[in-house]
Short mmCIF file of C-alpha atoms and ligand atoms in Angstrom, two decimals:
data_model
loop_
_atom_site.label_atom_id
_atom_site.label_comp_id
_atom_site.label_asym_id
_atom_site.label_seq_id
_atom_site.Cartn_x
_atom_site.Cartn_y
_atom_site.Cartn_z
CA UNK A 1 0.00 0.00 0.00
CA UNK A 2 0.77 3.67 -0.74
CA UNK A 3 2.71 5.58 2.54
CA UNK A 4 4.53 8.75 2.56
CA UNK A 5 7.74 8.82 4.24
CA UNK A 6 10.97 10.63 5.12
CA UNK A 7 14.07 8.41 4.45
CA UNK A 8 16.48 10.28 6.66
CA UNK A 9 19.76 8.66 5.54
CA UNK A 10 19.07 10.02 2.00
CA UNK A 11 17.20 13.12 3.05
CA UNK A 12 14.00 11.97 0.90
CA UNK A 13 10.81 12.31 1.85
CA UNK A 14 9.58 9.64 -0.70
CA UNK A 15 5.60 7.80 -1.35
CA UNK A 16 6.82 4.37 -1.08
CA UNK A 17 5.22 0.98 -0.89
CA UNK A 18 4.40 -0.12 2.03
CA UNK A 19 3.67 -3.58 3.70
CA UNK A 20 -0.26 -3.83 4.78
CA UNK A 21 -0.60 -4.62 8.43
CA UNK A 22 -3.15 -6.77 9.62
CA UNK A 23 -4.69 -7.92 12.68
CA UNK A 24 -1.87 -10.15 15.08
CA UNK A 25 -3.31 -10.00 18.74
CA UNK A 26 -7.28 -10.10 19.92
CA UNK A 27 -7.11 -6.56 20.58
CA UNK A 28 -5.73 -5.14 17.48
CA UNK A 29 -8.09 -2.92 15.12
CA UNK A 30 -7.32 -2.16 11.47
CA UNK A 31 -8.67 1.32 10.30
CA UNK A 32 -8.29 2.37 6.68
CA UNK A 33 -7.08 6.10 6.83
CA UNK A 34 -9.22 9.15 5.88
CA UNK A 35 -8.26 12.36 6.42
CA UNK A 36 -4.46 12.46 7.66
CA UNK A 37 -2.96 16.87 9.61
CA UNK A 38 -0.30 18.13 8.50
CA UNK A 39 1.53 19.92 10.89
CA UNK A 40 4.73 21.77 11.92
CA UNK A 41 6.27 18.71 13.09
CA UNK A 42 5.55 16.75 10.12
CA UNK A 43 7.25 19.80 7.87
CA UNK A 44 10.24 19.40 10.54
CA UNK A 45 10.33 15.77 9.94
CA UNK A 46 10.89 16.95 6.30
CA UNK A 47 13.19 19.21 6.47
CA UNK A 48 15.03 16.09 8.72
CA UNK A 49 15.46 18.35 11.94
CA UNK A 50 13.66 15.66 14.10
CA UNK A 51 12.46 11.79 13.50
CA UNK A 52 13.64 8.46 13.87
CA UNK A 53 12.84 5.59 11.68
CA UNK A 54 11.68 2.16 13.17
CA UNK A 55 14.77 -0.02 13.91
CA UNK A 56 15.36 -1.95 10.91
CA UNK A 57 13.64 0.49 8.87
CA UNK A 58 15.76 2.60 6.03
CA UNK A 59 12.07 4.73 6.04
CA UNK A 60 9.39 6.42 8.25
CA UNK A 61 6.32 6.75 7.43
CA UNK A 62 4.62 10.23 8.75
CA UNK A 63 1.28 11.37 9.71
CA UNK A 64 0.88 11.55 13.26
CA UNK A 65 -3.10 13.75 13.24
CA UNK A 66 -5.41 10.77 11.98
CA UNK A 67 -8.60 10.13 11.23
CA UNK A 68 -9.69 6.81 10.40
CA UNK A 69 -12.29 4.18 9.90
CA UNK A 70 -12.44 0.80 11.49
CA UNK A 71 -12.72 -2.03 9.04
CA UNK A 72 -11.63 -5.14 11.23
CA UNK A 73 -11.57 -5.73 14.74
CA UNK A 74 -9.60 -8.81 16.64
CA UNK A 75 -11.91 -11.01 18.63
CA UNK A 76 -11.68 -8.89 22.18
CA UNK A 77 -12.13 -5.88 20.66
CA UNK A 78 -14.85 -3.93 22.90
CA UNK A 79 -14.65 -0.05 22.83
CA UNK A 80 -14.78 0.25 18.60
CA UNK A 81 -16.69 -2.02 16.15
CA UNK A 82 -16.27 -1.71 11.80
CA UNK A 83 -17.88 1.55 10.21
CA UNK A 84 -16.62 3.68 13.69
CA UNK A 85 -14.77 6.27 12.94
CA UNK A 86 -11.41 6.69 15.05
CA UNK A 87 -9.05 8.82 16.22
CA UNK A 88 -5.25 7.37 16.86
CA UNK A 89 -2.76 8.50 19.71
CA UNK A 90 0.28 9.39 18.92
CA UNK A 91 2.94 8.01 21.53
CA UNK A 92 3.67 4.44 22.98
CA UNK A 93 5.20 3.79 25.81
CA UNK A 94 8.98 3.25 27.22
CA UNK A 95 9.51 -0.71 28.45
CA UNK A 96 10.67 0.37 31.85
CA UNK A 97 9.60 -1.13 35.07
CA UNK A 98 10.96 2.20 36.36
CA UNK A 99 8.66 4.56 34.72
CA UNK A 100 5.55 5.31 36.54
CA UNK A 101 4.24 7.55 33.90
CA UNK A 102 4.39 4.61 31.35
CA UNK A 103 3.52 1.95 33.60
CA UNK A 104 0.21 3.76 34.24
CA UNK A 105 -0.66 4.33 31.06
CA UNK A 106 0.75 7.89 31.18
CA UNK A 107 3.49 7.88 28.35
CA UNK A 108 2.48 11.46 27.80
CA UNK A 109 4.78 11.81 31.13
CA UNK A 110 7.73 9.70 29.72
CA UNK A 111 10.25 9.82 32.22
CA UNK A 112 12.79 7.88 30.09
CA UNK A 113 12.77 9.37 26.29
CA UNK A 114 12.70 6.03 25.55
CA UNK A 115 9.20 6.20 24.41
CA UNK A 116 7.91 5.85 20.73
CA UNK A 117 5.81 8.32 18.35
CA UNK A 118 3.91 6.89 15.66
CA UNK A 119 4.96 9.05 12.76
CA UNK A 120 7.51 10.85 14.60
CA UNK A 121 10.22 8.60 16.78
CA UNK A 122 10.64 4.93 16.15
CA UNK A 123 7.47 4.12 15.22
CA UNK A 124 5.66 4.10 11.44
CA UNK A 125 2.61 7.04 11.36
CA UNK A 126 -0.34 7.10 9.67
CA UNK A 127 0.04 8.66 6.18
CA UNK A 128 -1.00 5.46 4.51
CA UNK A 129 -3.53 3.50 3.52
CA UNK A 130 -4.82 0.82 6.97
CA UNK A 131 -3.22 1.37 10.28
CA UNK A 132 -3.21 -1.81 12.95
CA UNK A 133 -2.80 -0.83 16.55
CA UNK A 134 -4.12 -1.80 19.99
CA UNK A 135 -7.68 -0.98 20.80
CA UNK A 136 -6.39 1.21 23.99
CA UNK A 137 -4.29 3.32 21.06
CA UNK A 138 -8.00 4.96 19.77
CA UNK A 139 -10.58 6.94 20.76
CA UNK A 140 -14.16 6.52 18.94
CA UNK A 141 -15.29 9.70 17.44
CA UNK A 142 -18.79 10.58 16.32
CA UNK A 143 -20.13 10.26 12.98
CA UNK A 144 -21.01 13.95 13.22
CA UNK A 145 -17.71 14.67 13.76
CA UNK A 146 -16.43 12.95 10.19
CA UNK A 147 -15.32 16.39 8.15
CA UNK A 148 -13.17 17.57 11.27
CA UNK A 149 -12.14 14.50 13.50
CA UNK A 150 -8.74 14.94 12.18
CA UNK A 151 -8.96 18.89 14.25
CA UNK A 152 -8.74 15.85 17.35
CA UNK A 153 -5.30 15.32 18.08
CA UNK A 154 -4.18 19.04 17.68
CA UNK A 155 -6.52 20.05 20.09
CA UNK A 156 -5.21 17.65 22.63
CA UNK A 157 -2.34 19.29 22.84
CA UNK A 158 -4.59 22.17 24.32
CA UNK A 159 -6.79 20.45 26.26
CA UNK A 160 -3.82 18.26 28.46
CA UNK A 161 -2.48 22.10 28.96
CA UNK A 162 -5.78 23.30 30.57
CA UNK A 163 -6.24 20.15 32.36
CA UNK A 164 -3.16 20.89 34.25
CA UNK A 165 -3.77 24.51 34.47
CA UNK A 166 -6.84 23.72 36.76
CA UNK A 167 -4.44 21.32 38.56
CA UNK A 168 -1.49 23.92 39.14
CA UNK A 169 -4.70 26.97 40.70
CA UNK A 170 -5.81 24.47 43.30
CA UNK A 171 -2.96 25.68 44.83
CA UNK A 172 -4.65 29.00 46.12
CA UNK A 173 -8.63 30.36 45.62
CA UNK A 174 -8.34 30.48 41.58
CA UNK A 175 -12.08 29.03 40.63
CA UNK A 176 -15.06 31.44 39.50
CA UNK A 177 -18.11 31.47 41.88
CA UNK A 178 -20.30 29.07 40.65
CA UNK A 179 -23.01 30.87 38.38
CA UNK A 180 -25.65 29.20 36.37
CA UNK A 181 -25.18 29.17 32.91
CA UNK A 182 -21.82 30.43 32.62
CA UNK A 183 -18.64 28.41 31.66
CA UNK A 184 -15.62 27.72 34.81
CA UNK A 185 -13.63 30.17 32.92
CA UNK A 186 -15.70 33.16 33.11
CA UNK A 187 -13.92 35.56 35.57
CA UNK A 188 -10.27 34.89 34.32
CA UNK A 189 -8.51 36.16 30.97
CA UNK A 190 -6.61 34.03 28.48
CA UNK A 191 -4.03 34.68 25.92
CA UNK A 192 -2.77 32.64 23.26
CA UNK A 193 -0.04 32.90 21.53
CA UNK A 194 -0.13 32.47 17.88
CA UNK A 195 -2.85 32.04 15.36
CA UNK A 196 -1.79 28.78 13.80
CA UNK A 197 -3.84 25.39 14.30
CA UNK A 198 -2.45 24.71 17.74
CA UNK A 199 -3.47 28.66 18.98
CA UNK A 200 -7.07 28.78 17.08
CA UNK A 201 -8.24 25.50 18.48
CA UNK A 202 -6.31 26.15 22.46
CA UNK A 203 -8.39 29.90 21.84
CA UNK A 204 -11.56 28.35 20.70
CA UNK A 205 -11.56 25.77 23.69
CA UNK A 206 -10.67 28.85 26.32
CA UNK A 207 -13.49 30.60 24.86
CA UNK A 208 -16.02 27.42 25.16
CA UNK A 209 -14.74 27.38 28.50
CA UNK A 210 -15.54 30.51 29.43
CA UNK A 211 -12.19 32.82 29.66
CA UNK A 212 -12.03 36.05 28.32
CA UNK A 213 -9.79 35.07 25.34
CA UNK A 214 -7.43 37.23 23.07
CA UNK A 215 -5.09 35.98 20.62
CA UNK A 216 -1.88 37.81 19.83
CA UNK A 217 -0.44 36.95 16.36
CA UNK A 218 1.46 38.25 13.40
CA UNK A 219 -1.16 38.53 10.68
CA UNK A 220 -3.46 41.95 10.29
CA UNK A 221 -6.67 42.69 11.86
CA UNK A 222 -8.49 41.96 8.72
CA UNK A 223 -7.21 38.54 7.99
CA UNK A 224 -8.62 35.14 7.62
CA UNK A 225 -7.50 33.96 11.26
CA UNK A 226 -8.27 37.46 12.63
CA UNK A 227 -11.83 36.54 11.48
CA UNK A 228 -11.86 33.27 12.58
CA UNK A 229 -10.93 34.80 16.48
CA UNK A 230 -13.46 36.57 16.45
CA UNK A 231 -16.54 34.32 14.81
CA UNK A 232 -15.33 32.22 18.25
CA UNK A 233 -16.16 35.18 20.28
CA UNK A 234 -12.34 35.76 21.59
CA UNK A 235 -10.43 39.51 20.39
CA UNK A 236 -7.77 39.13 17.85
CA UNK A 237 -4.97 41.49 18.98
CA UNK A 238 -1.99 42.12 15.85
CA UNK A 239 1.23 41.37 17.46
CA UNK A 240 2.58 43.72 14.85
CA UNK A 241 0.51 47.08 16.13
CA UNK A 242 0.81 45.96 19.47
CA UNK A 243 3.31 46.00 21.74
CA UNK A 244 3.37 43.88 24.53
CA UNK A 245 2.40 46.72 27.06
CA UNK A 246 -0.04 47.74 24.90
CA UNK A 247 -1.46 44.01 24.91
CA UNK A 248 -0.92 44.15 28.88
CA UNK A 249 -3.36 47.45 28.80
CA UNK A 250 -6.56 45.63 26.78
CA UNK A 251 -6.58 42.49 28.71
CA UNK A 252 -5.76 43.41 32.36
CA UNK A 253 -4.28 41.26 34.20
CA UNK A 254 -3.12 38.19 32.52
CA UNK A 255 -4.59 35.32 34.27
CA UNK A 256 -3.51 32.55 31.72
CA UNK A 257 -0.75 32.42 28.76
CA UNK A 258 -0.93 29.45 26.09
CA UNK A 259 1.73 29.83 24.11
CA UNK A 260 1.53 28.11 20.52
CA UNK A 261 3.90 29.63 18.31
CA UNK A 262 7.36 28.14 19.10
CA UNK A 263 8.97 31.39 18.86
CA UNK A 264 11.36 32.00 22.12
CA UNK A 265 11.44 35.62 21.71
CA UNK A 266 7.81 36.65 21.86
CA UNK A 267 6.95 34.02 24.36
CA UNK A 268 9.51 35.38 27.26
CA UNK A 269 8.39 39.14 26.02
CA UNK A 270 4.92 38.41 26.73
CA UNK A 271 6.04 36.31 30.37
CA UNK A 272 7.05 39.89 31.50
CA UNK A 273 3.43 40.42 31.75
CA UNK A 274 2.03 37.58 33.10
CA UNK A 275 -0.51 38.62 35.94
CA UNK A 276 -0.50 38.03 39.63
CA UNK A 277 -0.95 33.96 39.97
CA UNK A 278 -0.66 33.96 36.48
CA UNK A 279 0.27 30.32 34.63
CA UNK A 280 1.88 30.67 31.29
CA UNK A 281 1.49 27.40 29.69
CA UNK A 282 4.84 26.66 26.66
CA UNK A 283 3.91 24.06 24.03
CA UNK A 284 5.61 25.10 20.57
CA UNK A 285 8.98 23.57 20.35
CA UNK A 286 11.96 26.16 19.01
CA UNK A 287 13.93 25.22 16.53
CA UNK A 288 17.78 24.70 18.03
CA UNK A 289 20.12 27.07 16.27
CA UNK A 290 17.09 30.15 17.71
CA UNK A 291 18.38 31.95 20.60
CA UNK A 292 15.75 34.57 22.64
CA UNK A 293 17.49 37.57 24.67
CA UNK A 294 15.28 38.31 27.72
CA UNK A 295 15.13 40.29 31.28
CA UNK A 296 15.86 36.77 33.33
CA UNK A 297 16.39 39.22 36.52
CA UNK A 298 12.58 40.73 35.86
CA UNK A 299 10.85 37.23 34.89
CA UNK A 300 12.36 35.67 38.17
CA UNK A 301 11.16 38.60 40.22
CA UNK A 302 7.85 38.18 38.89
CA UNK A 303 7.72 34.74 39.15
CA UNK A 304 8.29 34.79 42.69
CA UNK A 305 6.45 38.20 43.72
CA UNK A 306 3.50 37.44 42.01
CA UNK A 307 3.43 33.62 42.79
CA UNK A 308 3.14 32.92 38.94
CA UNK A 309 3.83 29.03 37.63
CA UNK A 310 5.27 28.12 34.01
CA UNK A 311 5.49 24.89 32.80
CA UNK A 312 6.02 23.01 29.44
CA UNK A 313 3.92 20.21 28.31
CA UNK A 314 4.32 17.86 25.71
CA UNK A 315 1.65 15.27 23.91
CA UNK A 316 -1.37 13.91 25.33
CA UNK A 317 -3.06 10.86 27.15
CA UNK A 318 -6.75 9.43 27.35
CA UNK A 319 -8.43 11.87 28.73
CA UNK A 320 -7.17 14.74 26.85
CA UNK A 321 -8.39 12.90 23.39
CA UNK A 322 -12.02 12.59 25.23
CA UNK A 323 -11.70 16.14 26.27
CA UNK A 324 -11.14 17.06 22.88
CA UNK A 325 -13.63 15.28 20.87
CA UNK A 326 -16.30 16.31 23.32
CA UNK A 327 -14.84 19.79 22.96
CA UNK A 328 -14.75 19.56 19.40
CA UNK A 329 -18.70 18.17 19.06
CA UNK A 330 -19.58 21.68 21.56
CA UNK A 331 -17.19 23.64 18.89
CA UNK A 332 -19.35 22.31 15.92
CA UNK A 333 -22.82 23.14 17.91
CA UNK A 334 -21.87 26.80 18.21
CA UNK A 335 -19.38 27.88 15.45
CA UNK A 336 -19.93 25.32 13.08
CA UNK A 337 -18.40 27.19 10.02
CA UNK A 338 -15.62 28.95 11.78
CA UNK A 339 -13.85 25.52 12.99
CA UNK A 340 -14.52 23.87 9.56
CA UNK A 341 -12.79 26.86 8.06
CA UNK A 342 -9.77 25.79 10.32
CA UNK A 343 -9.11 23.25 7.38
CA UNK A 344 -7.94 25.66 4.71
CA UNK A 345 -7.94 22.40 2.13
CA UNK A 346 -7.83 18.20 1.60
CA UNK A 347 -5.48 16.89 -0.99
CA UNK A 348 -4.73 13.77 -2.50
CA UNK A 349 -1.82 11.66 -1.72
CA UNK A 350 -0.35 12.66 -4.65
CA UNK A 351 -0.08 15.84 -3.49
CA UNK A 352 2.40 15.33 -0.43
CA UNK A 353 4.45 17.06 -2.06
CA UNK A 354 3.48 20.29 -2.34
CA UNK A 355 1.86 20.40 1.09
CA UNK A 356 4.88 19.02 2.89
CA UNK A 357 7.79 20.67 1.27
CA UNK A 358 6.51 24.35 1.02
CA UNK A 359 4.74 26.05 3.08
CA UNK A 360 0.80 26.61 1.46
CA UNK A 361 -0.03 29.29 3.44
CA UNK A 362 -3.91 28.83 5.34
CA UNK A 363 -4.32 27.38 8.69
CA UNK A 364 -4.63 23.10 8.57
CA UNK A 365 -3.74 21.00 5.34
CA UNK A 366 -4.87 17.88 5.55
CA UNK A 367 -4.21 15.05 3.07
CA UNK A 368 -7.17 13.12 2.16
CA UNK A 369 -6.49 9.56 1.59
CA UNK A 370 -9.75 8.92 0.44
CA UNK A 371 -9.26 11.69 -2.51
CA UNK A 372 -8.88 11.73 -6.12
C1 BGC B 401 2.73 15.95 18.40
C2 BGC B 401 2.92 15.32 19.76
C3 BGC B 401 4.35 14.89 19.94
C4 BGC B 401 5.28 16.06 19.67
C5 BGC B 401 6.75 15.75 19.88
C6 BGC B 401 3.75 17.03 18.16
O1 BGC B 401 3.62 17.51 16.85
O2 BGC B 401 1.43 16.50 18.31
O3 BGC B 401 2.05 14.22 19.90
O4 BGC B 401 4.53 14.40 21.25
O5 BGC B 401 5.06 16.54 18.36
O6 BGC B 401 7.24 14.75 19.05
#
């Protein structure tokens, strides 16, 4: 069957022919691949900054944001049956007795590095045709949900941040007076950082949850994603007419940075004014040879005079791929348009190409393995 990988040693990213899996253990489900994200990571992969192929493998096949549909099921399958549609996690865990996180089922915690990424470290992804993996690997999604299920696994990466964001506030009176009909987030602000997949889906679930959201990004007022911000009911703010004071002057205090644009320099700007209690949440990863220059003497003041946490997080478990498809269903209830809009366009395989290797432009590319 048709895959597209990278083939590091030759610095190819290649559509090769790849074996067919097929069902080997009772809980194993094959899914035949629909609609397969693009993303930064993937254009990294291709570019061979990051990635490791499977031992024994010259190739790795990418695609790591999947949707698919399940065609066969082994015999103790119980949480998926054929015609579900499915949505794939992305890491596996290390084989050490000596990691918690992966002994209880938490591999989003890794403690060794010696953990595996479909489509990204050690482990073939899901640009192909059928996928095998353990039932415990996918998450059922909807059949409402079929033209954006592949939105899932980006917006994980938002919803394991806010998860612990409620964690990290129990440490002190942080929660909104209950008050019927409004959403937990309601008295605190929120702003992202970017406007690409990653910051449009974190701001659209902030805003379903209530927070007073603002996204600061390069791109004009008038543009697409400015648009987009504000069809979700959160202000667009242009990082290019705005300083950072002046964003610190429209929002207030900042109760809650999430950071999705792997740029150092504007995220430690913008950590300057981080509100009292504030959490500013990092999850874009910067490429090595990009060094920030920052006030490290007025961040660590602030940190500790205004009891403010920052932390880092990295993929996503269980219940951050339930979080999101619930979130995702409540997304297509009340912005229906605006979060299909995310997808700026499906192509066919044949097209990997031009997708992977340039940069289209638009917000998520997704190739369509079901497409002419
Ligand atoms: C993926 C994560 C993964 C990370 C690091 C991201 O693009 O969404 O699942 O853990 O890359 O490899």
């Amino acid at each position: 069957m048709k895959a597209v990988a990278v083939v590091p040693r030759q610095r190819q990213v290649q559509l090769v022919e790849h074996e067919a899996p097929s069902i080997a253990a009772p809980t194993d489900v094959k899914l035949r691949m629909l609609d397969i994200g693009v993303c930064g990571t993937d254009r990294e992969l291709c570019s061979f900054q990051y990635g490791t192929a499977p031992p024994g493998s010259e190739y790795l096949v990418i695609g790591h944001e999947a949707l698919g549909e399940v065609v066969e099921v082994g015999p103790a399958v119980a949480r998926v049956k054929p015609g579900h549609l499915a949505v794939l996690m992305v890491r596996r865990p290390c084989p050490h007795e000596r990691c918690v996180a992966c002994r209880s089922d938490r591999q989003d915690f890794c403690f060794t590095d010696d953990y595996t990424e479909r489509g990204i470290k050690e482990a073939h992804g899901y640009m192909t045709e059928f996928v095998v993996d353990d039932e415990q690997y996918m998450q059922p999604v909807p059949p409402e949900l079929r033209d954006v299920g592949v939105l899932v696994e980006p917006l994980t990466i938002a919803e394991k941040a806010l998860a612990q964001v409620w964690q990290v506030q129990e440490r002190l009176p942080w929660a909104c007076a209950a008050v019927p009909g409004r959403e937990p987030g309601y008295c605190h602000t929120a702003v992202v950082l970017g406007a690409g997949p990653v910051g449009l889906l974190g701001a659209a679930m902030l805003a379903a949850g209530g927070f007073q959201t603002y996204v600061y990004s390069r791109g004009a007022v008038t543009s697409a994603k400015a648009a987009l911000v504000a069809a979700i009911g959160a202000t667009y703010i242009c990082s290019e007419a705005n300083s950072v004071e002046s964003l610190a002057e429209q929002v207030g205090d900042i109760d809650l940075v999430y950071e999705a644009t792997g740029a150092a320099g504007i995220s430690f700007e913008v950590m300057r004014v981080l509100g009292p209690n504030g959490v500013f949440v990092l999850t874009g990863v910067p490429g090595r040879d990009s060094a920030a220059k920052f006030d490290a003497a007025l961040i660590m003041r602030n940190l500790v005079l205004k009891n403010q946490v920052v932390f880092g997080t990295v993929n996503a478990g269980r219940e951050a791929f339930e979080a999101a498809i619930r979130d995702l269903g409540i997304f297509m209830q009340r912005w229906p348009d605006a979060i299909r809009s995310l997808i700026t366009a499906r192509h066919p395989i044949a097209a990997y190409r031009d997708v992977l290797l340039s940069n289209p432009g638009g917000i998520k590319h997704v190739i369509a393995m079901d497409g002419e």
